[in-house]
Short mmCIF file of C-alpha atoms in Angstrom, two decimals:
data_model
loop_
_atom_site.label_atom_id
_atom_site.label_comp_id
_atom_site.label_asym_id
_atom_site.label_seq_id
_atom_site.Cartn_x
_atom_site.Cartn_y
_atom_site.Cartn_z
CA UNK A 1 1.81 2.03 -0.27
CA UNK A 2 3.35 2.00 2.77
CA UNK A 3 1.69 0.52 5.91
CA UNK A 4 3.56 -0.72 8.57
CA UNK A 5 6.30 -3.33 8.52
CA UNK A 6 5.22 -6.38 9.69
CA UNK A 7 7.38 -8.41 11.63
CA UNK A 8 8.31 -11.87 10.54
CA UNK A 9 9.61 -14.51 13.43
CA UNK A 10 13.10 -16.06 12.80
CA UNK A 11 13.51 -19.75 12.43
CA UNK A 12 15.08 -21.20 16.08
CA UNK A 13 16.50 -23.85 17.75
CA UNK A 14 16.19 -25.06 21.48
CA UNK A 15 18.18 -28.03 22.67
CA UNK A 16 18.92 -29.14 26.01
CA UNK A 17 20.10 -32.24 27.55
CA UNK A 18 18.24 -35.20 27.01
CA UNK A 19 15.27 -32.94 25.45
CA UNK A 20 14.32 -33.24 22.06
CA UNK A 21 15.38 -30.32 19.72
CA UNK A 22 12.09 -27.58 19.68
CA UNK A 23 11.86 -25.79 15.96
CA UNK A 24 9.50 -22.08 16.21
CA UNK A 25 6.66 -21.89 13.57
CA UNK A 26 8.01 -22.16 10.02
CA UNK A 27 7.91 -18.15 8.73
CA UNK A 28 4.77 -17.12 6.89
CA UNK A 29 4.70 -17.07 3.22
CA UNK A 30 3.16 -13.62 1.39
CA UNK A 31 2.53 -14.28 -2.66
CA UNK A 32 0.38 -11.50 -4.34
CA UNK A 33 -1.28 -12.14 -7.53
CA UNK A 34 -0.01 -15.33 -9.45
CA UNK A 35 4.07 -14.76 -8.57
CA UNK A 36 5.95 -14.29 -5.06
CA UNK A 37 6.83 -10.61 -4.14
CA UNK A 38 10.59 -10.01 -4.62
CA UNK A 39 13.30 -9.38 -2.22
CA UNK A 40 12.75 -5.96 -1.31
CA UNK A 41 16.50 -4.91 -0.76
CA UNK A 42 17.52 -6.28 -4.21
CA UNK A 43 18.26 -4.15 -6.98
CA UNK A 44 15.70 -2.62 -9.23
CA UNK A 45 17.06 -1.53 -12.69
CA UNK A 46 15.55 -0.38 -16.07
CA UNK A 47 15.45 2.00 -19.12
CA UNK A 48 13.58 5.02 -20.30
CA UNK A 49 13.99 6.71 -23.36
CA UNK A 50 17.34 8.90 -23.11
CA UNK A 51 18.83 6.59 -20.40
CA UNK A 52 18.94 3.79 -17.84
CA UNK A 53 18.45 3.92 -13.89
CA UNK A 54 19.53 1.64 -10.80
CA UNK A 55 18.00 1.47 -7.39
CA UNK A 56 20.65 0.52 -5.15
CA UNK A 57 21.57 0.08 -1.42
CA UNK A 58 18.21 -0.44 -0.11
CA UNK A 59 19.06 -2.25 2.65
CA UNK A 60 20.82 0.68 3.92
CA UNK A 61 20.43 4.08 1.97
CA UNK A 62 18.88 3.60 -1.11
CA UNK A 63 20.73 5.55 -3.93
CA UNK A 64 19.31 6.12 -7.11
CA UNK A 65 21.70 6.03 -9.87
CA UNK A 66 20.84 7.29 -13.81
CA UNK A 67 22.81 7.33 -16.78
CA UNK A 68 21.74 10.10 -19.05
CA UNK A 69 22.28 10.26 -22.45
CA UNK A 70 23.06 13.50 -24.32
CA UNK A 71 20.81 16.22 -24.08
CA UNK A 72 18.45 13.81 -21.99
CA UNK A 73 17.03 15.99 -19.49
CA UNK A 74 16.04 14.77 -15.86
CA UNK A 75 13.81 16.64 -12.86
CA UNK A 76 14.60 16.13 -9.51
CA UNK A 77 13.65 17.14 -6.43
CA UNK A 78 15.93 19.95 -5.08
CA UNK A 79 18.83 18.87 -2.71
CA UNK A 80 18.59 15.07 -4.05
CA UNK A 81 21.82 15.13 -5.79
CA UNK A 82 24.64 13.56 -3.86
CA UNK A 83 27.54 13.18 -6.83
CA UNK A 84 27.21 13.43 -10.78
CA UNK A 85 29.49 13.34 -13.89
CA UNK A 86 31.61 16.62 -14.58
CA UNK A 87 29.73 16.61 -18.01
CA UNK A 88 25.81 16.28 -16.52
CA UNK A 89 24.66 20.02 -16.38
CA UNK A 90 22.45 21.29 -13.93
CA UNK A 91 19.84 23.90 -14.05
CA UNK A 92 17.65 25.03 -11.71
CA UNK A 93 13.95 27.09 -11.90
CA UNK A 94 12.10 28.46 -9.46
CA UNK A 95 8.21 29.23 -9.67
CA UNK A 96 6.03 30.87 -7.18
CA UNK A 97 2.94 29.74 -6.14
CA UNK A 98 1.22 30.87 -3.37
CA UNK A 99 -0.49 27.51 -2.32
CA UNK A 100 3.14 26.26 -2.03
CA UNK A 101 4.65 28.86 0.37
CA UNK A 102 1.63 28.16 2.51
CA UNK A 103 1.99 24.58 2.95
CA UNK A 104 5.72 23.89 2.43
CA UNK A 105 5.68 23.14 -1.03
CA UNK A 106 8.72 23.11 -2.95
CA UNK A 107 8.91 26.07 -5.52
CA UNK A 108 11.82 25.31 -7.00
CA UNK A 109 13.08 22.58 -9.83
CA UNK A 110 16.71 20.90 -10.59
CA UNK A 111 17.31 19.99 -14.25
CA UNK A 112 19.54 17.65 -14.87
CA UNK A 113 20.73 17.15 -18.64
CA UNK A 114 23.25 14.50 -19.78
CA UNK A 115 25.18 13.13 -20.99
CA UNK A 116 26.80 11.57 -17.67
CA UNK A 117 25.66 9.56 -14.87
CA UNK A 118 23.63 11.28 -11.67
CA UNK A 119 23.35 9.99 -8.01
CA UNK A 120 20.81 11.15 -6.61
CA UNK A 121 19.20 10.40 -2.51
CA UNK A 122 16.39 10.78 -0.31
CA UNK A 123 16.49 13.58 2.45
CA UNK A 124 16.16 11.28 5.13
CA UNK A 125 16.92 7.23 5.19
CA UNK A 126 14.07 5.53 3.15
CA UNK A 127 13.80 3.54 0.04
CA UNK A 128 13.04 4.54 -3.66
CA UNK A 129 10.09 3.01 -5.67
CA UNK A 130 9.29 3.51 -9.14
CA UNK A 131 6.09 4.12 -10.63
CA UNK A 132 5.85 3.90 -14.59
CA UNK A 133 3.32 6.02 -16.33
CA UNK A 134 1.64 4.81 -19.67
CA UNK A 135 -0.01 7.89 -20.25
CA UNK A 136 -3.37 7.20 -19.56
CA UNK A 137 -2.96 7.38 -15.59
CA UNK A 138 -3.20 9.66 -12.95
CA UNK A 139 -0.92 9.26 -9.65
CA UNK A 140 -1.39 11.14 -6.07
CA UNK A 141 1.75 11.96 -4.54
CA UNK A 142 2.47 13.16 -1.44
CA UNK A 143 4.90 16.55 -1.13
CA UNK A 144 7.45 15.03 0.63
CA UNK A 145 7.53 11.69 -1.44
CA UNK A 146 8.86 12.69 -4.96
CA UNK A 147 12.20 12.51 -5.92
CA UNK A 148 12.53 12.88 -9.38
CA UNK A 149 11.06 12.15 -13.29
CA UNK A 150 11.63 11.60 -16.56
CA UNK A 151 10.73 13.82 -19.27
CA UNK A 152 6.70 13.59 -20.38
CA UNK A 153 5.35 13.31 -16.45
CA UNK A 154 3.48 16.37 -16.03
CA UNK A 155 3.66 17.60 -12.41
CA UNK A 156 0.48 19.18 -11.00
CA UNK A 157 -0.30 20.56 -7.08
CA UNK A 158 -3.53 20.29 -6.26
CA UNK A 159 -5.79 20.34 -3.21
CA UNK A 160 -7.41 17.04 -1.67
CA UNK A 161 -9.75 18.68 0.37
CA UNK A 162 -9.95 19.70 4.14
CA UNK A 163 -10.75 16.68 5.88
CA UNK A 164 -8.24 14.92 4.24
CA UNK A 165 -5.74 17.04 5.02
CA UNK A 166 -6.40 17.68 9.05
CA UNK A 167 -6.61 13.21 9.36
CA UNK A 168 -4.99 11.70 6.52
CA UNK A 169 -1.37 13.39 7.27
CA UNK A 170 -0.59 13.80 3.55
CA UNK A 171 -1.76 17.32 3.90
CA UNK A 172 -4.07 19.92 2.15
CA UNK A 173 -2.01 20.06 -1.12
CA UNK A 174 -0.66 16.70 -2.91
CA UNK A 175 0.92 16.27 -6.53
CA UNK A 176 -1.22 15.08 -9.15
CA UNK A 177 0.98 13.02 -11.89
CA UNK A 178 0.43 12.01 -15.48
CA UNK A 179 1.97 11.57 -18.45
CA UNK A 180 4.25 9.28 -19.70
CA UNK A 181 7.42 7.93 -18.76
CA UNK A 182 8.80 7.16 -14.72
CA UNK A 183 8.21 8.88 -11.58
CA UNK A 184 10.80 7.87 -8.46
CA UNK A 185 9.40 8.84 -4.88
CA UNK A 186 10.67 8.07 -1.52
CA UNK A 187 9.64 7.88 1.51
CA UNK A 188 10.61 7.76 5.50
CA UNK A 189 11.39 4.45 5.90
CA UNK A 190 10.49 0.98 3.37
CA UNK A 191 8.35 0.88 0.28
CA UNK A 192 5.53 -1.40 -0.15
CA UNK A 193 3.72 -1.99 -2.89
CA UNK A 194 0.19 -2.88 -2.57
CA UNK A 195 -2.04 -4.05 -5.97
CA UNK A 196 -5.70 -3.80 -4.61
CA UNK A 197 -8.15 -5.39 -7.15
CA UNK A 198 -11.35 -4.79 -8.13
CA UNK A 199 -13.75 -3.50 -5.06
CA UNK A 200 -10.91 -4.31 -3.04
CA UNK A 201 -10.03 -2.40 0.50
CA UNK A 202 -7.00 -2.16 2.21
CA UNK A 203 -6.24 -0.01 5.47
CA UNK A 204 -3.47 2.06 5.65
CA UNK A 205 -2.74 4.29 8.98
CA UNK A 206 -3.24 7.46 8.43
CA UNK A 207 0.69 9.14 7.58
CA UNK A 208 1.68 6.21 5.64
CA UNK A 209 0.19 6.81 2.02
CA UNK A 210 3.33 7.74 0.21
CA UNK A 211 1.39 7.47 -3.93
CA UNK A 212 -1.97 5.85 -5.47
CA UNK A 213 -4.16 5.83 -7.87
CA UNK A 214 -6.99 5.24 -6.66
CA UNK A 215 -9.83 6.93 -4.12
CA UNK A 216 -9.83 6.57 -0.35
CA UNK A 217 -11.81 7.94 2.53
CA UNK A 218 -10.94 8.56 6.24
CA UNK A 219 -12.71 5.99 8.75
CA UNK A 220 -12.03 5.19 12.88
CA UNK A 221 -11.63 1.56 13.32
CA UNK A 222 -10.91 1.67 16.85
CA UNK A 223 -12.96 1.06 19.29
CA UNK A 224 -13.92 1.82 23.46
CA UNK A 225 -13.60 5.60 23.32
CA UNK A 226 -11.32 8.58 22.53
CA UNK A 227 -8.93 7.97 24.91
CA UNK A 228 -8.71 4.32 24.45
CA UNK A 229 -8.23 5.26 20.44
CA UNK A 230 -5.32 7.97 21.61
CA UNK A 231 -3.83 4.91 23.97
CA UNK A 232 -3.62 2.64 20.43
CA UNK A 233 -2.93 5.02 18.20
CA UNK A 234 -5.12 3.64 15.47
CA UNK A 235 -7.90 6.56 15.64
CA UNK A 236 -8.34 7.93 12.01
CA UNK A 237 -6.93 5.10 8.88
#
């Protein structure tokens, strides 16, 4: 979900004396299926069962903001919490696992239970997407991308195989999500969200999958040679 940002020209003017006024191509316009994609530094609100939640600030440092009711508990990713209510308890687990202190996992959990409202931030500047879980889906999530969920989204780390993990830059060990309620991950960077439909391929440079549901291999698109493909940069997708 998160290839790179493509760059859109700005509207200008040239006028000189006696020369007519020069306009630059009108911008592109990107529509996915059947409605326009919205602005992606607006707001994003909702509810879930026990609370409400706002993604704010995206156009600088996106802050997630929940309002928990009481005794509504809340995971999160530890270190995310930048500022919460004096009557928001927090509690925090830890629980080895071998695979994890390998490859950097993190071992350790922060409850949050309400009622109050929690702020809670990426490590690093990046945005905040939400993924809602029916139940009945499975999400891949890379270590470093999850931020927090609801209660009902089961949590699993699991490995994705060798070759994905020397090329794909997601690493040997990913989360595996399900349940049902809403996940919140992050990433380095913006957000976007790609629907792919039936049979459908997209290509995403390899380090820039931050969640999907759905299977993908490695392939080299680039042509002329390895050093040509270490010159562009666009080896392994």
């Amino acid at each position: 979900q998160q290839p790179s940002q493509q760059s859109i020209p700005q509207q200008a003017q040239f006028q000189g004396a006696g020369q007519p006024q020069l306009q630059a191509p009108q911008q592109p316009q990107f529509a996915g299926t059947g409605a326009a994609i919205p602005s992606t530094t607006a707001d994003d609100v909702g509810t879930f069962n026990g609370g409400s939640y706002r993604v704010s600030h995206r156009d600088t440092n996106t802050i997630l903001t929940v309002q928990l009711a009481i005794g509504c508990p809340l995971t999160a990713k530890p270190g995310a919490m930048i500022a919460m209510s004096p009557t928001v308890t927090l509690k925090g687990s830890m629980k080895f696992s071998l695979k994890k202190a390998l490859v950097g996992g993190d071992m350790t959990k922060s409850t949050y239970t309400g009622p109050g409202e929690l702020l809670l931030a990426p490590a690093s500047i990046g945005d905040i997407t939400i993924i809602k879980l029916g139940g009945h889906e499975q999400w891949s999530v890379g270590k470093d991308a999850f931020l927090a969920c609801t209660q009902g989204i089961v949590t699993e780390y699991k490995s994705q195989g060798i070759g994905k993990a020397m090329f794909s830059g997601e690493g040997l060990f990913v989360y595996k999500i399900s349940g049902q309620g809403i996940l919140w991950c992050t990433s380095f960077g913006a957000i976007i969200r790609k629907d792919l439909q039936k049979d459908e391929k997209y290509i995403i440079d390899n380090g820039h999958l931050v969640a999907w549901n759905c299977k993908y291999v490695l392939e080299r698109v680039a042509s002329g040679g390895i050093l040509s493909n270490l010159h562009a940069g666009e080896g392994l997708v």
